[in-house]
């Protein structure tokens, strides 16, 4: 029997990259998974099809999780299909790097709007749906929250805010048996990293040179930690941030 049998999970931004891998790993342990997407219906449908063909349960739900109305609809769909919630993975996020002269109001609002405001509103909505057994909220933060690379000031600030939000929320929700933890990946090869031009950049080479395990990550390097934080294996762990970066920091 899987570690997440009879559990229900919502994974935001699960149509590709780290979120897709987390959705598949949670389902492989028995969880029914809501695979959220913003623009790639095709990607989300593919993740759902892979889960189902492996004998798991999943549905794809469109929602822009930077918008409150969409977040409410996402959880309404979850409730209609599965009736309850045990695990929320706040994975949806965007990264853009800009020198201080290039930063615009739009850039700041775009990154904070999804990476922080959306994550807070999604967490708030999830709390209404966890049962008396509690639940687990897992935020995909970033090593950028502490490493803070140059030209990543806005992105790093969004992720540092996520870390601190989780720390406080863990204290507030502990009495309700709702745990809140962060996973802070280093550079991971995803569709997003490819389309941002990072996968083939000198930056990637520099990171690999400085990484004790000598490579950047793959989504499946991150997903098992989400299973750990979702399951009772981490029953006495809350308010923590786990860096997964091949030793790079
Ligand atoms: P990715 O390949 O770009 O995929 C992003 C996912 O988020 C997609 O499924 C996308 O959905 C979804 N998404 C984007 N905007 C959304 C919105 N407004 N509402 C709902 N979903 C939305 O990203 P990734 O590299 O896997 O990164 C995932 C998370 O890990 C992010 O929070 C990122 O900051 C964090 N992270 C990544 C790395 C890395 O090196 N890759 C390192 C540290 C932390 P659609 O495709 O449907 O638009």
Tab-separated table of C-alpha atoms and ligand atoms in Angstrom:
chain	number	residue	atom	x	y	z
A	1	UNK	CA	0.000	0.000	0.000
A	2	UNK	CA	1.283	3.475	-0.904
A	3	UNK	CA	2.161	6.054	1.742
A	4	UNK	CA	-0.624	8.380	0.540
A	5	UNK	CA	-3.493	5.936	0.095
A	6	UNK	CA	-6.907	7.686	0.330
A	7	UNK	CA	-5.271	11.122	0.444
A	8	UNK	CA	-6.254	13.989	-1.849
A	9	UNK	CA	-3.647	16.435	-3.168
A	10	UNK	CA	-3.808	19.696	-5.092
A	11	UNK	CA	-0.607	20.547	-6.973
A	12	UNK	CA	-0.495	24.030	-8.512
A	13	UNK	CA	1.389	24.441	-11.788
A	14	UNK	CA	1.536	20.709	-12.418
A	15	UNK	CA	1.371	20.702	-16.229
A	16	UNK	CA	5.145	20.588	-16.536
A	17	UNK	CA	8.470	20.781	-14.697
A	18	UNK	CA	8.781	20.193	-10.970
A	19	UNK	CA	4.989	20.309	-10.412
A	20	UNK	CA	4.327	17.557	-12.971
A	21	UNK	CA	6.908	15.288	-11.348
A	22	UNK	CA	5.467	15.960	-7.882
A	23	UNK	CA	1.929	15.161	-9.117
A	24	UNK	CA	3.125	11.824	-10.554
A	25	UNK	CA	5.105	10.899	-7.425
A	26	UNK	CA	2.153	11.701	-5.115
A	27	UNK	CA	-0.185	9.634	-7.308
A	28	UNK	CA	2.266	6.724	-7.369
A	29	UNK	CA	1.947	6.623	-3.552
A	30	UNK	CA	-1.853	6.418	-3.811
A	31	UNK	CA	-2.987	10.056	-3.626
A	32	UNK	CA	-5.770	11.352	-5.862
A	33	UNK	CA	-4.272	14.414	-7.490
A	34	UNK	CA	-5.710	17.656	-8.833
A	35	UNK	CA	-3.294	18.679	-11.601
A	36	UNK	CA	-3.625	22.465	-11.910
A	37	UNK	CA	-2.459	24.387	-14.968
A	38	UNK	CA	-2.660	27.941	-16.303
A	39	UNK	CA	-2.044	27.718	-20.068
A	40	UNK	CA	-0.913	24.179	-20.968
A	41	UNK	CA	-4.069	22.066	-21.034
A	42	UNK	CA	-2.171	19.616	-23.195
A	43	UNK	CA	0.619	19.278	-20.621
A	44	UNK	CA	-1.854	18.802	-17.764
A	45	UNK	CA	-3.874	16.227	-19.727
A	46	UNK	CA	-0.639	14.326	-20.429
A	47	UNK	CA	0.247	14.249	-16.708
A	48	UNK	CA	-3.282	13.014	-15.880
A	49	UNK	CA	-3.076	10.344	-18.607
A	50	UNK	CA	0.305	9.111	-17.301
A	51	UNK	CA	-1.057	8.908	-13.750
A	52	UNK	CA	-4.152	7.022	-14.887
A	53	UNK	CA	-2.223	4.602	-17.065
A	54	UNK	CA	-0.097	3.737	-14.014
A	55	UNK	CA	-3.326	2.942	-12.110
A	56	UNK	CA	-3.625	6.254	-10.249
A	57	UNK	CA	-6.326	8.904	-9.934
A	58	UNK	CA	-6.083	12.487	-11.222
A	59	UNK	CA	-8.019	15.321	-12.839
A	60	UNK	CA	-6.753	18.424	-14.632
A	61	UNK	CA	-8.173	21.779	-13.498
A	62	UNK	CA	-7.482	25.124	-15.112
A	63	UNK	CA	-6.922	28.033	-12.703
A	64	UNK	CA	-4.648	31.066	-12.698
A	65	UNK	CA	-3.563	30.822	-9.067
A	66	UNK	CA	-2.605	34.480	-8.924
A	67	UNK	CA	-6.369	35.193	-8.990
A	68	UNK	CA	-8.662	34.652	-6.014
A	69	UNK	CA	-11.728	33.730	-8.124
A	70	UNK	CA	-9.726	31.046	-9.970
A	71	UNK	CA	-8.327	29.701	-6.688
A	72	UNK	CA	-11.860	29.357	-5.279
A	73	UNK	CA	-12.933	27.484	-8.418
A	74	UNK	CA	-9.885	25.175	-8.217
A	75	UNK	CA	-10.859	24.062	-4.706
A	76	UNK	CA	-14.540	23.812	-5.655
A	77	UNK	CA	-13.572	21.401	-8.461
A	78	UNK	CA	-11.387	19.455	-6.029
A	79	UNK	CA	-14.289	19.191	-3.561
A	80	UNK	CA	-16.758	18.133	-6.246
A	81	UNK	CA	-14.466	15.362	-7.516
A	82	UNK	CA	-12.792	14.083	-4.343
A	83	UNK	CA	-14.767	15.610	-1.430
A	84	UNK	CA	-11.819	16.585	0.790
A	85	UNK	CA	-8.213	17.791	0.915
A	86	UNK	CA	-5.097	16.427	2.651
A	87	UNK	CA	-2.137	17.893	0.737
A	88	UNK	CA	-1.509	21.230	-0.981
A	89	UNK	CA	1.646	21.726	-3.038
A	90	UNK	CA	2.150	25.409	-3.848
A	91	UNK	CA	4.429	24.909	-6.832
A	92	UNK	CA	3.221	27.408	-9.468
A	93	UNK	CA	5.807	30.113	-9.792
A	94	UNK	CA	7.638	32.279	-12.299
A	95	UNK	CA	11.237	33.394	-12.455
A	96	UNK	CA	12.578	36.348	-14.398
A	97	UNK	CA	15.946	37.974	-13.862
A	98	UNK	CA	16.462	41.724	-14.286
A	99	UNK	CA	19.181	44.210	-13.382
A	100	UNK	CA	17.996	46.981	-11.051
A	101	UNK	CA	17.777	49.497	-13.942
A	102	UNK	CA	15.441	47.159	-15.837
A	103	UNK	CA	13.009	46.395	-13.022
A	104	UNK	CA	9.497	47.681	-13.711
A	105	UNK	CA	6.387	47.847	-11.574
A	106	UNK	CA	4.894	45.219	-13.857
A	107	UNK	CA	7.818	42.821	-13.197
A	108	UNK	CA	7.480	43.291	-9.432
A	109	UNK	CA	3.689	42.792	-9.431
A	110	UNK	CA	3.886	39.800	-11.800
A	111	UNK	CA	6.403	37.899	-9.659
A	112	UNK	CA	4.914	38.837	-6.292
A	113	UNK	CA	1.367	38.344	-7.618
A	114	UNK	CA	1.917	34.665	-8.342
A	115	UNK	CA	4.893	33.590	-6.194
A	116	UNK	CA	3.653	35.225	-2.984
A	117	UNK	CA	0.110	36.661	-3.169
A	118	UNK	CA	-1.251	33.647	-5.065
A	119	UNK	CA	0.523	31.250	-2.717
A	120	UNK	CA	-0.929	32.989	0.343
A	121	UNK	CA	-4.474	33.004	-1.074
A	122	UNK	CA	-4.191	29.344	-2.130
A	123	UNK	CA	-2.959	28.382	1.338
A	124	UNK	CA	-5.801	30.378	2.920
A	125	UNK	CA	-8.398	28.575	0.806
A	126	UNK	CA	-6.848	25.150	1.542
A	127	UNK	CA	-7.281	25.662	5.285
A	128	UNK	CA	-11.069	25.663	4.792
A	129	UNK	CA	-10.890	22.196	3.249
A	130	UNK	CA	-8.520	20.203	5.480
A	131	UNK	CA	-10.385	17.806	7.777
A	132	UNK	CA	-9.950	17.077	11.483
A	133	UNK	CA	-6.878	14.934	10.695
A	134	UNK	CA	-5.124	18.088	9.470
A	135	UNK	CA	-3.002	18.231	6.368
A	136	UNK	CA	0.255	19.234	4.758
A	137	UNK	CA	1.083	22.417	2.851
A	138	UNK	CA	4.300	22.215	0.839
A	139	UNK	CA	5.686	25.336	-0.796
A	140	UNK	CA	8.176	25.102	-3.636
A	141	UNK	CA	10.408	27.980	-2.641
A	142	UNK	CA	13.969	28.268	-4.006
A	143	UNK	CA	17.587	28.291	-2.928
A	144	UNK	CA	17.398	31.866	-4.308
A	145	UNK	CA	15.661	32.853	-1.049
A	146	UNK	CA	19.024	32.649	0.724
A	147	UNK	CA	21.592	32.502	-2.098
A	148	UNK	CA	20.030	35.582	-3.787
A	149	UNK	CA	21.895	35.616	-7.135
A	150	UNK	CA	22.604	38.939	-8.888
A	151	UNK	CA	19.723	40.205	-11.099
A	152	UNK	CA	17.391	37.941	-9.142
A	153	UNK	CA	16.541	40.509	-6.475
A	154	UNK	CA	12.778	40.508	-7.057
A	155	UNK	CA	12.520	36.742	-7.537
A	156	UNK	CA	14.702	36.074	-4.465
A	157	UNK	CA	12.566	38.467	-2.411
A	158	UNK	CA	9.388	36.583	-3.388
A	159	UNK	CA	10.915	33.286	-2.252
A	160	UNK	CA	12.364	34.710	0.987
A	161	UNK	CA	8.855	35.952	1.738
A	162	UNK	CA	7.494	32.448	1.072
A	163	UNK	CA	9.988	30.975	3.567
A	164	UNK	CA	8.948	33.429	6.264
A	165	UNK	CA	5.241	33.066	5.491
A	166	UNK	CA	5.581	29.298	6.004
A	167	UNK	CA	7.451	29.716	9.276
A	168	UNK	CA	4.670	31.815	10.766
A	169	UNK	CA	1.835	29.761	9.270
A	170	UNK	CA	3.353	26.537	10.637
A	171	UNK	CA	3.124	27.988	14.158
A	172	UNK	CA	-0.443	29.181	13.604
A	173	UNK	CA	-1.748	25.950	12.060
A	174	UNK	CA	0.177	23.403	14.149
A	175	UNK	CA	-2.674	23.056	16.681
A	176	UNK	CA	-4.949	22.081	13.758
A	177	UNK	CA	-2.455	19.363	12.715
A	178	UNK	CA	-1.741	21.244	9.497
A	179	UNK	CA	1.980	21.198	8.745
A	180	UNK	CA	3.694	23.765	6.513
A	181	UNK	CA	7.113	23.144	4.967
A	182	UNK	CA	9.226	24.507	2.119
A	183	UNK	CA	11.324	22.734	-0.456
A	184	UNK	CA	14.082	25.022	-1.750
A	185	UNK	CA	15.533	23.618	-4.988
A	186	UNK	CA	18.739	24.707	-6.653
A	187	UNK	CA	18.787	24.917	-10.459
A	188	UNK	CA	16.536	22.218	-11.937
A	189	UNK	CA	16.233	21.394	-15.630
A	190	UNK	CA	12.595	22.094	-16.492
A	191	UNK	CA	10.626	23.460	-19.423
A	192	UNK	CA	10.707	26.863	-17.710
A	193	UNK	CA	14.497	26.796	-17.314
A	194	UNK	CA	14.807	25.867	-21.005
A	195	UNK	CA	12.493	28.601	-22.231
A	196	UNK	CA	14.281	31.191	-20.038
A	197	UNK	CA	17.535	30.246	-21.798
A	198	UNK	CA	19.121	29.136	-18.517
A	199	UNK	CA	19.544	25.462	-19.456
A	200	UNK	CA	22.182	26.263	-22.097
A	201	UNK	CA	23.747	29.258	-20.375
A	202	UNK	CA	27.147	29.983	-18.856
A	203	UNK	CA	25.268	30.368	-15.576
A	204	UNK	CA	24.362	26.667	-15.690
A	205	UNK	CA	28.045	25.796	-16.287
A	206	UNK	CA	29.129	27.998	-13.363
A	207	UNK	CA	26.547	26.403	-11.064
A	208	UNK	CA	27.614	22.895	-12.096
A	209	UNK	CA	31.266	23.768	-11.431
A	210	UNK	CA	30.386	24.965	-7.917
A	211	UNK	CA	28.021	22.066	-7.163
A	212	UNK	CA	29.566	19.250	-5.090
A	213	UNK	CA	27.430	16.682	-6.961
A	214	UNK	CA	28.528	18.318	-10.253
A	215	UNK	CA	25.192	18.634	-12.057
A	216	UNK	CA	21.999	20.621	-11.942
A	217	UNK	CA	18.851	18.840	-10.760
A	218	UNK	CA	16.067	17.036	-12.563
A	219	UNK	CA	12.400	17.283	-11.445
A	220	UNK	CA	12.578	13.740	-10.050
A	221	UNK	CA	15.370	14.878	-7.692
A	222	UNK	CA	12.823	17.158	-6.005
A	223	UNK	CA	9.551	15.173	-6.079
A	224	UNK	CA	10.443	12.479	-3.459
A	225	UNK	CA	10.868	15.233	-0.854
A	226	UNK	CA	7.299	16.367	-1.567
A	227	UNK	CA	6.104	12.797	-0.905
A	228	UNK	CA	8.063	12.868	2.362
A	229	UNK	CA	6.497	16.160	3.502
A	230	UNK	CA	3.044	14.942	2.405
A	231	UNK	CA	3.252	11.655	4.304
A	232	UNK	CA	3.293	10.663	7.968
A	233	UNK	CA	7.059	10.058	7.627
A	234	UNK	CA	7.351	13.780	8.378
A	235	UNK	CA	4.564	13.810	11.013
A	236	UNK	CA	6.666	15.840	13.505
A	237	UNK	CA	8.241	18.223	10.990
A	238	UNK	CA	6.771	21.658	10.369
A	239	UNK	CA	8.087	25.133	9.553
A	240	UNK	CA	11.199	23.708	7.879
A	241	UNK	CA	12.936	24.576	4.612
A	242	UNK	CA	14.751	21.748	2.854
A	243	UNK	CA	17.428	22.812	0.373
A	244	UNK	CA	17.836	20.313	-2.505
A	245	UNK	CA	20.660	21.551	-4.674
A	246	UNK	CA	23.355	18.881	-5.039
A	247	UNK	CA	25.206	20.650	-2.236
A	248	UNK	CA	25.329	24.057	-4.019
A	249	UNK	CA	24.712	26.981	-1.665
B	1	LIG	P1	8.056	25.635	-15.255
B	1	LIG	O1	8.740	24.532	-15.953
B	1	LIG	O2	8.126	27.010	-15.852
B	1	LIG	O3	6.534	25.270	-15.006
B	1	LIG	C1	5.736	26.212	-14.357
B	1	LIG	C2	4.411	25.633	-13.995
B	1	LIG	O4	3.657	26.620	-13.281
B	1	LIG	C3	3.602	25.252	-15.219
B	1	LIG	O5	2.842	24.109	-14.940
B	1	LIG	C4	2.689	26.468	-15.409
B	1	LIG	O6	1.437	26.154	-16.011
B	1	LIG	C5	2.443	26.854	-13.979
B	1	LIG	N1	1.993	28.227	-13.838
B	1	LIG	C6	2.603	29.355	-14.260
B	1	LIG	N2	1.848	30.423	-13.961
B	1	LIG	C7	0.734	29.945	-13.347
B	1	LIG	C8	-0.432	30.536	-12.798
B	1	LIG	N3	-0.595	31.867	-12.825
B	1	LIG	N4	-1.374	29.737	-12.275
B	1	LIG	C9	-1.219	28.389	-12.252
B	1	LIG	N5	-0.133	27.761	-12.732
B	1	LIG	C10	0.819	28.542	-13.273
B	1	LIG	O7	8.574	25.838	-13.754
B	1	LIG	P2	9.577	24.961	-12.844
B	1	LIG	O8	10.970	25.264	-13.263
B	1	LIG	O9	9.101	23.564	-12.754
B	1	LIG	O10	9.361	25.696	-11.426
B	1	LIG	C11	8.326	25.316	-10.565
B	1	LIG	C12	8.514	25.985	-9.210
B	1	LIG	O11	9.797	25.670	-8.708
B	1	LIG	C13	8.437	27.511	-9.252
B	1	LIG	O12	7.798	27.988	-8.091
B	1	LIG	C14	9.898	27.939	-9.248
B	1	LIG	O13	10.088	29.223	-8.711
B	1	LIG	C15	10.495	26.855	-8.372
B	1	LIG	N6	11.923	26.646	-8.593
B	1	LIG	C16	12.387	26.248	-9.815
B	1	LIG	C17	13.751	26.049	-9.977
B	1	LIG	C18	14.338	25.627	-11.294
B	1	LIG	O14	15.570	25.754	-11.465
B	1	LIG	N7	13.562	25.087	-12.218
B	1	LIG	C19	14.623	26.249	-8.908
B	1	LIG	C20	14.112	26.647	-7.681
B	1	LIG	C21	12.754	26.829	-7.524
B	1	LIG	P3	1.161	26.359	-17.575
B	1	LIG	O15	2.291	25.675	-18.278
B	1	LIG	O16	-0.145	25.703	-17.765
B	1	LIG	O17	1.134	27.822	-17.837
